[in-house]
């Protein structure tokens, strides 16, 4: 079990003999000798530790608040004002950690030399003292509030109440629906995440199309409508996932009018089948901008003469992703065509449908680029918000307020964690979150880049071979395994607890093939067990998975509006939710001051999280009692043992591991990274490949650092790449030192270990001079190309690397 690295937290990690003898085989003799020496060096260090000369964690509490608390509160270093209860012996002894000394292993030295937080924790308001806020995005509760009173037909209102269990509108729906039913002006909808904006624009569209064939009371008119009666609305959204989600919502609504049809054109499937669907007839089309532009150019059957509505959902994100030209083309093409007053069957559209083309822009946040988008697409638009007073203020001043907020009921916290402790703190947080069955059902962890998502998924998921499906009784067809989720879903061993043994881990990012993306998201949404999704910003916009109760921003967002969208994946439609943000001590702490919040964001020091997460006895499958006593260990030594375990997993040559560099180009890229000659590269072909997890960790680290440098300019005062301690950050990736190659000539994509389900990305290439050619925009690209996205960031990174690595900089092409 130890070999495959699985179930480690099911062990008593502290006293378990994690030590492994690594036999160095293969490669050049120099490397082998070096490796053996390294091993010996490690043992020497441990010897030193056992004789008491090693750092015993005396500077564990380096911050003054901690020291103060420690004196007040025994030695726990806990920062809650809540008095602690229980027998101190049960809480385990205090740090300093001793595990490494006992087991004779190289200490991971997690708790030493960490930077001191600038926050004075004692001065802060306590989160638990604050009154729970009333939900701000919930359906309205007043008796008179119903969809019928907003002007929707009886058919639609009844369908909403009986089939979709939606009796009352939300505030944004209340303000939008009558406006879009009665008026034909453009509109900009701005309301909090999870406030029901999707139905706010969909319901009036469906209502008015339905009115072509049915009277207000639901009785049919002489006019019959069907899928060939014309394309009336186009909805654009930035990601395929969001398009699919909108389509699912619309399909549910259209069950009350089954003769109307909607479809998606989003890429990820053949254009031919999309064309075929358009040819069969569609009344409402949901699309990503890139794919729609393509169809407008090449699909003759796509007629836009009858189109009355163009909805730009998450407009700012589309602009940010570089779809400005596509949107201009789409708007231009739709406006250029003559507006048909009758459809092909001679049905008069005007009077029932808007007599002009209406554009609706929709977002929870508003970056400056939305204003630009407004200029491209809107004419005399009304600004619709959830609060009437905001709307009146805007109407008076003629300006659009740029303020946006998080749902009031959403509890926000920030954990101030030194870089070295990030990984163990994340696991401790997840462990305590899922400690009890039913406490939290679903959590999303946001990470800055796809490489890091891949790595953390591999690190945290079980490495045990997949269980064979139960044999079916004779005559019954065996259940087909879902091949699309084989590499993206798995049990999250390190996070489970005896009370909650099945927590499923999922990963999602934009470099996965579309069927894998769709299947993974479906698996996460429908998972009946507690589930965690590790993802990039691809999941930050619009995603609506109702049972998400916790959002963890392990890497802070690149801009505040992105943060608002990320945390908005929880606390939707009036439900409760919690968001936790990881920040480094120092300048990052200042970031809290610029975040929108309705209740104070409580900064918290990592140690209370570690204490909670690593406090419990841990079950050990296979032993007589099933439980191993761990009371004699402190939470800090458990944290160290876990870190050490990860570091060793990365260093161990895994038996039967598949080489990571499978293609020649990858091998060549790897050898180039170290600036080796072709001869050396050839020699390296015979070398035992590095543990794939190690390669993945290094790549994740590099991409993480590159991503860090791309925070928006205004926020770089908090996220300063030059203040980042690369060596400490490496620890958070289970690495013992920072790998080279950051900001160097190897592009992110060329070097990422290819995984089953990954899209081949042939469009990114290193040009060998420290820059990467920009990939042509993907259809719905949702991640940054860190190679060249930000020249300024690159320059700062190179400076940082120079500073950190001295002469090595030239070796890595950074100078
Ligand atoms: N009137 C309503 N009553 C109950 N639930 C509703 C109502 N309207 C919407 N919802 C639910 O609220 C959730 C959020 O809706 P939606 O996805 O439209 O929010 P949004 O404002 O677009 O959020 P985001 O800005 O994050 O995209 C959905 O699960 C939806 O089913």
CSV table of N, CA, C and O in Angstrom, one decimal, residues 102-184:
chain,number,residue,atom,x,y,z
A,102,UNK,N,11.8,10.9,15.0
A,102,UNK,CA,11.5,9.5,15.5
A,102,UNK,C,11.7,8.5,14.3
A,102,UNK,O,12.2,7.5,14.5
A,103,UNK,N,11.2,8.9,13.2
A,103,UNK,CA,11.3,8.0,12.1
A,103,UNK,C,12.6,7.9,11.3
A,103,UNK,O,12.7,7.1,10.4
A,104,UNK,N,13.4,8.8,11.6
A,104,UNK,CA,14.7,8.8,10.9
A,104,UNK,C,14.6,9.3,9.5
A,104,UNK,O,15.3,8.8,8.6
A,105,UNK,N,13.7,10.2,9.3
A,105,UNK,CA,13.6,10.7,7.9
A,105,UNK,C,14.0,12.2,7.8
A,105,UNK,O,14.1,12.9,8.8
A,106,UNK,N,14.3,12.6,6.6
A,106,UNK,CA,14.6,14.0,6.4
A,106,UNK,C,13.4,14.8,6.7
A,106,UNK,O,12.3,14.6,6.2
A,107,UNK,N,13.6,15.8,7.6
A,107,UNK,CA,12.4,16.6,7.9
A,107,UNK,C,12.0,17.5,6.8
A,107,UNK,O,12.8,18.0,6.0
A,108,UNK,N,10.7,17.7,6.7
A,108,UNK,CA,10.3,18.6,5.7
A,108,UNK,C,10.3,20.1,6.2
A,108,UNK,O,10.1,21.0,5.4
A,109,UNK,N,10.6,20.3,7.4
A,109,UNK,CA,10.7,21.6,8.0
A,109,UNK,C,9.7,22.6,7.6
A,109,UNK,O,9.9,23.7,7.0
A,110,UNK,N,8.5,22.1,7.8
A,110,UNK,CA,7.3,22.9,7.4
A,110,UNK,C,7.1,24.2,8.2
A,110,UNK,O,6.7,25.2,7.8
A,111,UNK,N,7.5,24.0,9.5
A,111,UNK,CA,7.1,25.1,10.4
A,111,UNK,C,8.2,26.1,10.7
A,111,UNK,O,8.1,26.9,11.7
A,112,UNK,N,9.3,26.0,10.0
A,112,UNK,CA,10.4,26.9,10.3
A,112,UNK,C,10.5,28.0,9.2
A,112,UNK,O,10.1,27.8,8.1
A,113,UNK,N,11.0,29.1,9.6
A,113,UNK,CA,11.3,30.2,8.7
A,113,UNK,C,10.2,30.7,7.9
A,113,UNK,O,10.3,31.1,6.7
A,114,UNK,N,9.0,30.6,8.5
A,114,UNK,CA,7.8,31.1,7.7
A,114,UNK,C,7.6,32.6,7.9
A,114,UNK,O,7.9,33.1,9.0
A,115,UNK,N,7.2,33.3,6.9
A,115,UNK,CA,7.0,34.8,7.1
A,115,UNK,C,5.8,35.1,8.1
A,115,UNK,O,4.9,34.3,8.3
A,116,UNK,N,5.9,36.2,8.7
A,116,UNK,CA,5.0,36.6,9.7
A,116,UNK,C,3.8,37.3,9.1
A,116,UNK,O,4.0,38.2,8.3
A,117,UNK,N,2.6,36.9,9.5
A,117,UNK,CA,1.4,37.7,8.9
A,117,UNK,C,1.4,39.1,9.5
A,117,UNK,O,1.9,39.4,10.6
A,118,UNK,N,0.9,40.0,8.7
A,118,UNK,CA,0.8,41.4,9.1
A,118,UNK,C,-0.5,41.7,9.8
A,118,UNK,O,-0.6,42.7,10.5
A,119,UNK,N,-1.4,40.8,9.7
A,119,UNK,CA,-2.7,41.0,10.3
A,119,UNK,C,-2.6,40.8,11.8
A,119,UNK,O,-2.0,39.9,12.3
A,120,UNK,N,-3.3,41.7,12.6
A,120,UNK,CA,-3.4,41.5,14.0
A,120,UNK,C,-4.7,40.8,14.2
A,120,UNK,O,-5.8,41.4,14.2
A,121,UNK,N,-4.6,39.5,14.4
A,121,UNK,CA,-5.8,38.7,14.5
A,121,UNK,C,-6.7,39.0,15.7
A,121,UNK,O,-7.9,38.8,15.6
A,122,UNK,N,-6.1,39.5,16.7
A,122,UNK,CA,-6.9,39.8,17.9
A,122,UNK,C,-7.8,41.0,17.7
A,122,UNK,O,-8.8,41.1,18.3
A,123,UNK,N,-7.4,41.9,16.8
A,123,UNK,CA,-8.2,43.1,16.6
A,123,UNK,C,-9.4,42.8,15.7
A,123,UNK,O,-10.3,43.7,15.5
A,124,UNK,N,-9.5,41.6,15.1
A,124,UNK,CA,-10.5,41.4,14.1
A,124,UNK,C,-11.8,41.0,14.7
A,124,UNK,O,-11.9,40.3,15.7
A,125,UNK,N,-12.9,41.4,14.0
A,125,UNK,CA,-14.2,40.9,14.4
A,125,UNK,C,-14.3,39.4,14.2
A,125,UNK,O,-13.8,38.9,13.2
A,126,UNK,N,-14.9,38.7,15.0
A,126,UNK,CA,-15.0,37.2,14.9
A,126,UNK,C,-16.2,36.9,14.0
A,126,UNK,O,-17.3,37.4,14.2
A,127,UNK,N,-16.0,36.1,13.0
A,127,UNK,CA,-17.0,35.7,12.1
A,127,UNK,C,-18.2,35.2,12.7
A,127,UNK,O,-19.3,35.5,12.4
A,128,UNK,N,-18.0,34.3,13.7
A,128,UNK,CA,-19.1,33.6,14.3
A,128,UNK,C,-20.0,34.6,15.2
A,128,UNK,O,-21.1,34.3,15.5
A,129,UNK,N,-19.4,35.8,15.5
A,129,UNK,CA,-20.2,36.7,16.2
A,129,UNK,C,-21.2,37.5,15.3
A,129,UNK,O,-22.2,38.1,15.8
A,130,UNK,N,-20.9,37.5,14.0
A,130,UNK,CA,-21.8,38.3,13.1
A,130,UNK,C,-23.1,37.6,13.0
A,130,UNK,O,-23.2,36.4,12.9
A,131,UNK,N,-24.2,38.4,12.9
A,131,UNK,CA,-25.5,37.9,12.6
A,131,UNK,C,-25.6,37.3,11.3
A,131,UNK,O,-25.1,37.8,10.3
A,132,UNK,N,-26.2,36.1,11.1
A,132,UNK,CA,-26.3,35.5,9.8
A,132,UNK,C,-27.2,36.4,8.9
A,132,UNK,O,-28.3,36.9,9.3
A,133,UNK,N,-26.7,36.8,7.7
A,133,UNK,CA,-27.4,37.8,6.9
A,133,UNK,C,-28.6,37.1,6.1
A,133,UNK,O,-28.5,35.9,5.9
A,134,UNK,N,-29.6,37.9,5.8
A,134,UNK,CA,-30.7,37.4,5.0
A,134,UNK,C,-30.2,37.1,3.6
A,134,UNK,O,-29.5,38.0,3.1
A,135,UNK,N,-30.7,36.0,3.0
A,135,UNK,CA,-30.2,35.8,1.6
A,135,UNK,C,-30.6,37.0,0.7
A,135,UNK,O,-31.7,37.5,0.8
A,136,UNK,N,-29.7,37.3,-0.2
A,136,UNK,CA,-30.0,38.5,-1.1
A,136,UNK,C,-30.4,38.0,-2.5
A,136,UNK,O,-30.8,38.8,-3.3
A,137,UNK,N,-30.2,36.7,-2.8
A,137,UNK,CA,-30.5,36.3,-4.2
A,137,UNK,C,-31.6,35.2,-4.2
A,137,UNK,O,-31.8,34.5,-5.2
A,138,UNK,N,-32.4,35.2,-3.1
A,138,UNK,CA,-33.5,34.1,-3.0
A,138,UNK,C,-34.7,34.6,-3.8
A,138,UNK,O,-34.9,35.8,-4.0
A,139,UNK,N,-35.6,33.6,-4.1
A,139,UNK,CA,-36.9,34.0,-4.6
A,139,UNK,C,-37.7,34.9,-3.6
A,139,UNK,O,-37.5,34.7,-2.4
A,140,UNK,N,-38.5,35.8,-4.1
A,140,UNK,CA,-39.2,36.7,-3.2
A,140,UNK,C,-40.3,36.0,-2.5
A,140,UNK,O,-41.0,35.2,-3.1
A,141,UNK,N,-40.5,36.3,-1.2
A,141,UNK,CA,-41.4,35.5,-0.5
A,141,UNK,C,-42.8,36.1,-0.3
A,141,UNK,O,-43.8,35.4,0.0
A,142,UNK,N,-42.9,37.4,-0.7
A,142,UNK,CA,-44.2,38.1,-0.5
A,142,UNK,C,-45.3,37.3,-1.3
A,142,UNK,O,-45.1,36.8,-2.4
A,143,UNK,N,-46.5,37.3,-0.7
A,143,UNK,CA,-47.6,36.5,-1.3
A,143,UNK,C,-47.9,36.9,-2.8
A,143,UNK,O,-48.1,36.1,-3.6
A,144,UNK,N,-47.9,38.3,-3.0
A,144,UNK,CA,-48.3,38.8,-4.3
A,144,UNK,C,-47.2,38.5,-5.4
A,144,UNK,O,-47.5,38.7,-6.6
A,145,UNK,N,-46.0,38.1,-5.0
A,145,UNK,CA,-45.0,37.9,-6.0
A,145,UNK,C,-45.2,36.5,-6.7
A,145,UNK,O,-44.9,35.5,-6.1
A,146,UNK,N,-45.7,36.6,-7.9
A,146,UNK,CA,-45.7,35.3,-8.7
A,146,UNK,C,-45.5,35.7,-10.1
A,146,UNK,O,-45.6,36.8,-10.5
A,147,UNK,N,-45.2,34.6,-10.9
A,147,UNK,CA,-44.8,34.9,-12.3
A,147,UNK,C,-46.0,35.4,-13.1
A,147,UNK,O,-45.8,36.2,-14.1
A,148,UNK,N,-47.2,35.0,-12.8
A,148,UNK,CA,-48.3,35.5,-13.5
A,148,UNK,C,-48.5,37.0,-13.4
A,148,UNK,O,-48.8,37.7,-14.4
A,149,UNK,N,-48.3,37.5,-12.2
A,149,UNK,CA,-48.4,38.9,-12.0
A,149,UNK,C,-47.4,39.7,-12.7
A,149,UNK,O,-47.5,40.9,-12.9
A,150,UNK,N,-46.3,39.1,-13.2
A,150,UNK,CA,-45.3,39.8,-13.9
A,150,UNK,C,-45.6,39.9,-15.4
A,150,UNK,O,-44.9,40.5,-16.2
A,151,UNK,N,-46.7,39.2,-15.8
A,151,UNK,CA,-47.1,39.3,-17.2
A,151,UNK,C,-46.9,38.1,-18.0
A,151,UNK,O,-47.2,38.0,-19.2
A,152,UNK,N,-46.3,37.1,-17.3
A,152,UNK,CA,-46.1,35.8,-18.1
A,152,UNK,C,-47.4,35.1,-18.2
A,152,UNK,O,-48.3,35.2,-17.4
A,153,UNK,N,-47.6,34.3,-19.3
A,153,UNK,CA,-48.8,33.6,-19.6
A,153,UNK,C,-49.1,32.6,-18.5
A,153,UNK,O,-48.2,32.1,-17.8
A,154,UNK,N,-50.4,32.2,-18.4
A,154,UNK,CA,-50.8,31.2,-17.4
A,154,UNK,C,-50.0,29.9,-17.7
A,154,UNK,O,-49.6,29.2,-16.8
A,155,UNK,N,-49.9,29.6,-19.0
A,155,UNK,CA,-49.2,28.3,-19.4
A,155,UNK,C,-47.8,28.2,-18.8
A,155,UNK,O,-47.4,27.3,-18.2
A,156,UNK,N,-47.1,29.3,-19.0
A,156,UNK,CA,-45.7,29.4,-18.5
A,156,UNK,C,-45.6,29.4,-17.0
A,156,UNK,O,-44.9,28.6,-16.4
A,157,UNK,N,-46.4,30.2,-16.4
A,157,UNK,CA,-46.4,30.4,-14.9
A,157,UNK,C,-46.8,29.1,-14.3
A,157,UNK,O,-46.1,28.6,-13.3
A,158,UNK,N,-47.8,28.4,-14.8
A,158,UNK,CA,-48.2,27.1,-14.2
A,158,UNK,C,-47.1,26.1,-14.3
A,158,UNK,O,-46.8,25.3,-13.4
A,159,UNK,N,-46.5,26.1,-15.5
A,159,UNK,CA,-45.4,25.1,-15.8
A,159,UNK,C,-44.3,25.3,-14.8
A,159,UNK,O,-43.7,24.4,-14.2
A,160,UNK,N,-44.0,26.6,-14.5
A,160,UNK,CA,-42.9,26.9,-13.6
A,160,UNK,C,-43.2,26.4,-12.2
A,160,UNK,O,-42.4,25.8,-11.5
A,161,UNK,N,-44.5,26.7,-11.8
A,161,UNK,CA,-44.9,26.3,-10.4
A,161,UNK,C,-45.0,24.8,-10.2
A,161,UNK,O,-44.5,24.3,-9.3
A,162,UNK,N,-45.6,24.2,-11.2
A,162,UNK,CA,-45.9,22.7,-11.0
A,162,UNK,C,-44.7,21.8,-11.4
A,162,UNK,O,-44.4,20.9,-10.7
A,163,UNK,N,-44.1,22.1,-12.5
A,163,UNK,CA,-43.0,21.2,-13.0
A,163,UNK,C,-41.6,21.6,-12.6
A,163,UNK,O,-40.8,20.8,-12.3
A,164,UNK,N,-41.4,22.9,-12.4
A,164,UNK,CA,-40.0,23.3,-12.0
A,164,UNK,C,-39.9,23.8,-10.6
A,164,UNK,O,-38.9,24.2,-10.1
A,165,UNK,N,-41.1,23.7,-9.9
A,165,UNK,CA,-41.1,24.1,-8.5
A,165,UNK,C,-40.6,25.5,-8.2
A,165,UNK,O,-39.9,25.8,-7.3
A,166,UNK,N,-41.0,26.4,-9.1
A,166,UNK,CA,-40.6,27.8,-8.9
A,166,UNK,C,-41.9,28.6,-8.9
A,166,UNK,O,-42.5,28.9,-9.9
A,167,UNK,N,-42.2,29.0,-7.7
A,167,UNK,CA,-43.5,29.7,-7.5
A,167,UNK,C,-43.3,31.2,-7.6
A,167,UNK,O,-44.2,31.9,-8.1
A,168,UNK,N,-42.2,31.7,-7.0
A,168,UNK,CA,-42.1,33.2,-6.9
A,168,UNK,C,-40.8,33.6,-7.7
A,168,UNK,O,-39.8,32.8,-7.7
A,169,UNK,N,-40.8,34.7,-8.3
A,169,UNK,CA,-39.6,35.2,-9.0
A,169,UNK,C,-38.5,35.7,-8.0
A,169,UNK,O,-38.8,36.1,-6.9
A,170,UNK,N,-37.3,35.8,-8.5
A,170,UNK,CA,-36.3,36.5,-7.7
A,170,UNK,C,-36.4,38.0,-8.1
A,170,UNK,O,-37.1,38.4,-9.0
A,171,UNK,N,-35.6,38.8,-7.4
A,171,UNK,CA,-35.7,40.3,-7.6
A,171,UNK,C,-35.3,40.7,-9.0
A,171,UNK,O,-36.0,41.5,-9.6
A,172,UNK,N,-34.3,40.1,-9.6
A,172,UNK,CA,-33.9,40.5,-10.9
A,172,UNK,C,-35.0,40.0,-11.9
A,172,UNK,O,-35.2,40.7,-12.9
A,173,UNK,N,-35.6,38.9,-11.7
A,173,UNK,CA,-36.6,38.4,-12.5
A,173,UNK,C,-37.8,39.3,-12.5
A,173,UNK,O,-38.5,39.6,-13.5
A,174,UNK,N,-38.1,39.8,-11.3
A,174,UNK,CA,-39.3,40.7,-11.1
A,174,UNK,C,-39.1,42.0,-11.9
A,174,UNK,O,-40.0,42.5,-12.4
A,175,UNK,N,-37.8,42.4,-11.9
A,175,UNK,CA,-37.6,43.7,-12.6
A,175,UNK,C,-37.4,43.5,-14.1
A,175,UNK,O,-37.6,44.5,-14.9
A,176,UNK,N,-36.9,42.3,-14.5
A,176,UNK,CA,-36.6,42.2,-15.9
A,176,UNK,C,-37.8,41.7,-16.8
A,176,UNK,O,-38.0,42.2,-17.9
A,177,UNK,N,-38.6,40.7,-16.2
A,177,UNK,CA,-39.6,40.1,-17.1
A,177,UNK,C,-40.6,41.1,-17.6
A,177,UNK,O,-40.8,41.1,-18.8
A,178,UNK,N,-41.2,41.9,-16.8
A,178,UNK,CA,-42.2,42.9,-17.4
A,178,UNK,C,-41.5,43.8,-18.4
A,178,UNK,O,-42.1,44.1,-19.4
A,179,UNK,N,-40.3,44.2,-18.1
A,179,UNK,CA,-39.6,45.1,-19.1
A,179,UNK,C,-39.4,44.5,-20.4
A,179,UNK,O,-39.8,45.0,-21.5
A,180,UNK,N,-38.9,43.2,-20.4
A,180,UNK,CA,-38.7,42.6,-21.7
A,180,UNK,C,-40.0,42.1,-22.4
A,180,UNK,O,-40.0,41.8,-23.6
A,181,UNK,N,-41.0,41.9,-21.6
A,181,UNK,CA,-42.3,41.6,-22.3
A,181,UNK,C,-42.9,42.8,-23.0
A,181,UNK,O,-43.4,42.7,-24.1
A,182,UNK,N,-42.9,43.9,-22.2
A,182,UNK,CA,-43.6,45.1,-22.8
A,182,UNK,C,-42.8,46.0,-23.7
A,182,UNK,O,-43.3,46.6,-24.6
A,183,UNK,N,-41.5,46.1,-23.4
A,183,UNK,CA,-40.7,47.1,-24.1
A,183,UNK,C,-39.8,46.3,-25.1
A,183,UNK,O,-39.4,45.2,-24.9
A,184,UNK,N,-39.4,47.1,-26.1
A,184,UNK,CA,-38.5,46.5,-27.1
A,184,UNK,C,-37.1,47.1,-27.1
A,184,UNK,O,-36.3,47.1,-28.0
